[in-house]
Amino acid sequence: MEETTWEHKLHALTHILTHPTATPTLPSQLFVSAQIPCYLRWDYPPILCPDQSAAFHLRWALSLYLRRLSRFGLPSTSWRSKCPYQLPPPVVLAEGVGEAQWGEAQRREYVRKRLNRKRLGSDVHPLIPILIPNLFLFSLLLWNPYVP
């Protein structure tokens, strides 16, 4: 990306932001590949890249396989995928997130549901994580397991 000018970066970024898709068309891929160089993190094949070495193709395929393997084949979601009221709506909604309802009552209900959510954390009494290790150490004082 160091050999790319800011104008090319801006054109590519504008194109990506104005055409959000998980499966870019071939003209879109050609435009982006003409603007910025190829990287291993790209989702489409590096056949459009100026570097046509077999080692680069093999590394790209391996990195794509490992990325999909780490997600167990599930689609990649991000924090944007968890925002149903984003404009424009995300391309792929995260699992468990419903389609946005744009009526006034539905939005109020959505906000109430978000605010009434249970806090993160466990329901364990706060003294239990303190008492259990202390009782264990106290039992070692009374009964020494290392003495024959």
PDB file of C-alpha atoms in Angstrom:
ATOM      1  CA  MET A   1       0.000   0.000   0.000  1.00  0.00           C
ATOM      2  CA  GLU A   2       3.066   2.229   0.322  1.00  0.00           C
ATOM      3  CA  GLU A   3       3.429   2.570  -3.440  1.00  0.00           C
ATOM      4  CA  THR A   4      -0.223   3.644  -3.811  1.00  0.00           C
ATOM      5  CA  THR A   5      -1.084   7.336  -3.956  1.00  0.00           C
ATOM      6  CA  TRP A   6      -3.677   8.867  -1.652  1.00  0.00           C
ATOM      7  CA  GLU A   7      -5.899   9.601  -4.642  1.00  0.00           C
ATOM      8  CA  HIS A   8      -6.004   5.905  -5.609  1.00  0.00           C
ATOM      9  CA  LYS A   9      -6.664   4.912  -1.993  1.00  0.00           C
ATOM     10  CA  LEU A  10      -9.510   7.427  -1.796  1.00  0.00           C
ATOM     11  CA  HIS A  11     -11.076   6.176  -5.055  1.00  0.00           C
ATOM     12  CA  ALA A  12     -10.901   2.551  -3.907  1.00  0.00           C
ATOM     13  CA  LEU A  13     -12.276   3.355  -0.453  1.00  0.00           C
ATOM     14  CA  THR A  14     -15.127   5.417  -1.921  1.00  0.00           C
ATOM     15  CA  HIS A  15     -15.994   2.554  -4.275  1.00  0.00           C
ATOM     16  CA  ILE A  16     -15.963  -0.008  -1.458  1.00  0.00           C
ATOM     17  CA  LEU A  17     -18.103   2.167   0.821  1.00  0.00           C
ATOM     18  CA  THR A  18     -20.653   3.032  -1.872  1.00  0.00           C
ATOM     19  CA  HIS A  19     -20.961  -0.569  -3.119  1.00  0.00           C
ATOM     20  CA  PRO A  20     -21.055  -2.735   0.056  1.00  0.00           C
ATOM     21  CA  THR A  21     -21.275  -6.398  -0.857  1.00  0.00           C
ATOM     22  CA  ALA A  22     -19.909  -9.698   0.346  1.00  0.00           C
ATOM     23  CA  THR A  23     -19.505 -10.927  -3.243  1.00  0.00           C
ATOM     24  CA  PRO A  24     -18.033  -8.144  -5.413  1.00  0.00           C
ATOM     25  CA  THR A  25     -18.674  -8.245  -9.151  1.00  0.00           C
ATOM     26  CA  LEU A  26     -15.836  -8.693 -11.617  1.00  0.00           C
ATOM     27  CA  PRO A  27     -15.847  -5.017 -12.739  1.00  0.00           C
ATOM     28  CA  SER A  28     -15.700  -3.992  -9.081  1.00  0.00           C
ATOM     29  CA  GLN A  29     -12.768  -6.334  -8.485  1.00  0.00           C
ATOM     30  CA  LEU A  30     -10.993  -5.004 -11.559  1.00  0.00           C
ATOM     31  CA  PHE A  31     -11.456  -1.418 -10.417  1.00  0.00           C
ATOM     32  CA  VAL A  32     -10.160  -2.072  -6.890  1.00  0.00           C
ATOM     33  CA  SER A  33      -7.224  -4.164  -8.142  1.00  0.00           C
ATOM     34  CA  ALA A  34      -6.261  -1.347 -10.503  1.00  0.00           C
ATOM     35  CA  GLN A  35      -6.315   1.152  -7.630  1.00  0.00           C
ATOM     36  CA  ILE A  36      -4.420  -0.701  -4.886  1.00  0.00           C
ATOM     37  CA  PRO A  37      -1.979  -3.640  -4.857  1.00  0.00           C
ATOM     38  CA  CYS A  38      -2.916  -7.163  -3.856  1.00  0.00           C
ATOM     39  CA  TYR A  39      -2.864  -8.509  -0.313  1.00  0.00           C
ATOM     40  CA  LEU A  40      -3.300 -11.912   1.251  1.00  0.00           C
ATOM     41  CA  ARG A  41      -6.363 -10.735   3.182  1.00  0.00           C
ATOM     42  CA  TRP A  42      -8.459 -10.258   0.030  1.00  0.00           C
ATOM     43  CA  ASP A  43     -11.442 -12.563  -0.377  1.00  0.00           C
ATOM     44  CA  TYR A  44     -11.332 -12.808  -4.147  1.00  0.00           C
ATOM     45  CA  PRO A  45      -8.566 -14.647  -6.018  1.00  0.00           C
ATOM     46  CA  PRO A  46      -5.374 -12.769  -6.825  1.00  0.00           C
ATOM     47  CA  ILE A  47      -5.700 -13.468 -10.563  1.00  0.00           C
ATOM     48  CA  LEU A  48      -6.131  -9.720 -11.070  1.00  0.00           C
ATOM     49  CA  CYS A  49      -2.915  -8.899  -9.225  1.00  0.00           C
ATOM     50  CA  PRO A  50       0.209  -7.792 -11.072  1.00  0.00           C
ATOM     51  CA  ASP A  51       2.249 -10.317  -9.023  1.00  0.00           C
ATOM     52  CA  GLN A  52       1.379 -13.598 -10.760  1.00  0.00           C
ATOM     53  CA  SER A  53       3.812 -15.894  -8.924  1.00  0.00           C
ATOM     54  CA  ALA A  54       2.645 -19.354  -7.925  1.00  0.00           C
ATOM     55  CA  ALA A  55       3.947 -18.863  -4.383  1.00  0.00           C
ATOM     56  CA  PHE A  56       1.663 -15.850  -3.890  1.00  0.00           C
ATOM     57  CA  HIS A  57      -1.363 -17.851  -5.146  1.00  0.00           C
ATOM     58  CA  LEU A  58      -0.515 -20.708  -2.796  1.00  0.00           C
ATOM     59  CA  ARG A  59      -0.089 -18.371   0.186  1.00  0.00           C
ATOM     60  CA  TRP A  60      -3.389 -16.648  -0.655  1.00  0.00           C
ATOM     61  CA  ALA A  61      -5.250 -19.978  -0.865  1.00  0.00           C
ATOM     62  CA  LEU A  62      -3.724 -21.164   2.410  1.00  0.00           C
ATOM     63  CA  SER A  63      -4.590 -17.920   4.217  1.00  0.00           C
ATOM     64  CA  LEU A  64      -8.184 -18.041   2.886  1.00  0.00           C
ATOM     65  CA  TYR A  65      -8.523 -21.674   4.012  1.00  0.00           C
ATOM     66  CA  LEU A  66      -7.139 -20.930   7.481  1.00  0.00           C
ATOM     67  CA  ARG A  67      -9.430 -17.889   7.895  1.00  0.00           C
ATOM     68  CA  ARG A  68     -12.497 -19.950   7.005  1.00  0.00           C
ATOM     69  CA  LEU A  69     -11.315 -22.836   9.171  1.00  0.00           C
ATOM     70  CA  SER A  70     -10.947 -20.546  12.177  1.00  0.00           C
ATOM     71  CA  ARG A  71     -14.603 -19.464  11.779  1.00  0.00           C
ATOM     72  CA  PHE A  72     -15.739 -23.085  11.204  1.00  0.00           C
ATOM     73  CA  GLY A  73     -17.097 -22.052   7.798  1.00  0.00           C
ATOM     74  CA  LEU A  74     -19.497 -19.475   9.232  1.00  0.00           C
ATOM     75  CA  PRO A  75     -19.737 -16.060   7.562  1.00  0.00           C
ATOM     76  CA  SER A  76     -17.545 -13.389   9.042  1.00  0.00           C
ATOM     77  CA  THR A  77     -19.502 -10.930  11.132  1.00  0.00           C
ATOM     78  CA  SER A  78     -18.294  -7.794  12.808  1.00  0.00           C
ATOM     79  CA  TRP A  79     -19.629  -5.228  15.228  1.00  0.00           C
ATOM     80  CA  ARG A  80     -21.415  -3.608  12.279  1.00  0.00           C
ATOM     81  CA  SER A  81     -23.299  -6.827  11.659  1.00  0.00           C
ATOM     82  CA  LYS A  82     -24.783  -6.556  15.141  1.00  0.00           C
ATOM     83  CA  CYS A  83     -26.337  -3.108  14.469  1.00  0.00           C
ATOM     84  CA  PRO A  84     -29.694  -3.680  12.737  1.00  0.00           C
ATOM     85  CA  TYR A  85     -30.486   0.060  12.675  1.00  0.00           C
ATOM     86  CA  GLN A  86     -27.386   1.014  10.716  1.00  0.00           C
ATOM     87  CA  LEU A  87     -27.959   2.903   7.458  1.00  0.00           C
ATOM     88  CA  PRO A  88     -27.417   1.317   4.999  1.00  0.00           C
ATOM     89  CA  PRO A  89     -28.185  -2.017   6.675  1.00  0.00           C
ATOM     90  CA  PRO A  90     -25.261  -4.447   7.009  1.00  0.00           C
ATOM     91  CA  VAL A  91     -24.699  -6.935   4.209  1.00  0.00           C
ATOM     92  CA  VAL A  92     -24.666  -9.929   6.562  1.00  0.00           C
ATOM     93  CA  LEU A  93     -26.534  -9.718   9.857  1.00  0.00           C
ATOM     94  CA  ALA A  94     -24.909 -11.460  12.798  1.00  0.00           C
ATOM     95  CA  GLU A  95     -26.586 -14.621  14.018  1.00  0.00           C
ATOM     96  CA  GLY A  96     -29.265 -13.887  16.598  1.00  0.00           C
ATOM     97  CA  VAL A  97     -29.870 -10.341  15.351  1.00  0.00           C
ATOM     98  CA  GLY A  98     -33.291  -9.798  13.811  1.00  0.00           C
ATOM     99  CA  GLU A  99     -34.196  -7.618  10.867  1.00  0.00           C
ATOM    100  CA  ALA A 100     -34.668  -3.967  11.835  1.00  0.00           C
ATOM    101  CA  GLN A 101     -38.263  -2.817  12.393  1.00  0.00           C
ATOM    102  CA  TRP A 102     -38.504   0.859  11.513  1.00  0.00           C
ATOM    103  CA  GLY A 103     -41.872   1.719  13.079  1.00  0.00           C
ATOM    104  CA  GLU A 104     -41.874   4.094  16.057  1.00  0.00           C
ATOM    105  CA  ALA A 105     -43.308   1.489  18.445  1.00  0.00           C
ATOM    106  CA  GLN A 106     -40.895  -1.219  17.266  1.00  0.00           C
ATOM    107  CA  ARG A 107     -37.883   1.045  17.795  1.00  0.00           C
ATOM    108  CA  ARG A 108     -39.095   1.975  21.301  1.00  0.00           C
ATOM    109  CA  GLU A 109     -39.546  -1.710  22.123  1.00  0.00           C
ATOM    110  CA  TYR A 110     -36.051  -2.470  20.784  1.00  0.00           C
ATOM    111  CA  VAL A 111     -34.479   0.225  22.984  1.00  0.00           C
ATOM    112  CA  ARG A 112     -36.432  -0.980  26.051  1.00  0.00           C
ATOM    113  CA  LYS A 113     -35.266  -4.534  25.415  1.00  0.00           C
ATOM    114  CA  ARG A 114     -31.640  -3.374  25.100  1.00  0.00           C
ATOM    115  CA  LEU A 115     -31.834  -1.306  28.306  1.00  0.00           C
ATOM    116  CA  ASN A 116     -33.506  -4.067  30.330  1.00  0.00           C
ATOM    117  CA  ARG A 117     -30.844  -6.614  29.417  1.00  0.00           C
ATOM    118  CA  LYS A 118     -29.152  -8.410  32.275  1.00  0.00           C
ATOM    119  CA  ARG A 119     -25.683  -7.128  33.120  1.00  0.00           C
ATOM    120  CA  LEU A 120     -22.670  -9.110  32.042  1.00  0.00           C
ATOM    121  CA  GLY A 121     -21.194 -11.249  34.775  1.00  0.00           C
ATOM    122  CA  SER A 122     -22.038 -14.311  36.766  1.00  0.00           C
ATOM    123  CA  ASP A 123     -24.691 -14.931  39.385  1.00  0.00           C
ATOM    124  CA  VAL A 124     -22.190 -16.306  41.891  1.00  0.00           C
ATOM    125  CA  HIS A 125     -22.202 -14.751  45.348  1.00  0.00           C
ATOM    126  CA  PRO A 126     -19.106 -12.516  45.693  1.00  0.00           C
ATOM    127  CA  LEU A 127     -17.873 -14.301  48.838  1.00  0.00           C
ATOM    128  CA  ILE A 128     -17.642 -17.728  47.189  1.00  0.00           C
ATOM    129  CA  PRO A 129     -14.498 -17.002  45.102  1.00  0.00           C
ATOM    130  CA  ILE A 130     -12.831 -15.714  48.276  1.00  0.00           C
ATOM    131  CA  LEU A 131     -14.018 -18.398  50.695  1.00  0.00           C
ATOM    132  CA  ILE A 132     -13.251 -21.519  48.652  1.00  0.00           C
ATOM    133  CA  PRO A 133      -9.494 -20.921  48.214  1.00  0.00           C
ATOM    134  CA  ASN A 134      -9.172 -19.751  51.814  1.00  0.00           C
ATOM    135  CA  LEU A 135     -10.962 -22.845  53.124  1.00  0.00           C
ATOM    136  CA  PHE A 136      -8.701 -25.018  51.000  1.00  0.00           C
ATOM    137  CA  LEU A 137      -5.581 -23.357  52.417  1.00  0.00           C
ATOM    138  CA  PHE A 138      -6.963 -23.614  55.947  1.00  0.00           C
ATOM    139  CA  SER A 139      -7.562 -27.341  55.436  1.00  0.00           C
ATOM    140  CA  LEU A 140      -3.909 -27.703  54.381  1.00  0.00           C
ATOM    141  CA  LEU A 141      -2.909 -26.116  57.703  1.00  0.00           C
ATOM    142  CA  LEU A 142      -4.919 -28.677  59.627  1.00  0.00           C
ATOM    143  CA  TRP A 143      -4.095 -31.682  57.477  1.00  0.00           C
ATOM    144  CA  ASN A 144      -0.675 -31.824  55.825  1.00  0.00           C
ATOM    145  CA  PRO A 145      -0.822 -34.293  52.900  1.00  0.00           C
ATOM    146  CA  TYR A 146       2.959 -34.360  52.453  1.00  0.00           C
ATOM    147  CA  VAL A 147       3.715 -35.881  55.852  1.00  0.00           C
ATOM    148  CA  PRO A 148       3.859 -39.692  55.696  1.00  0.00           C
TER     149      PRO A 148
END
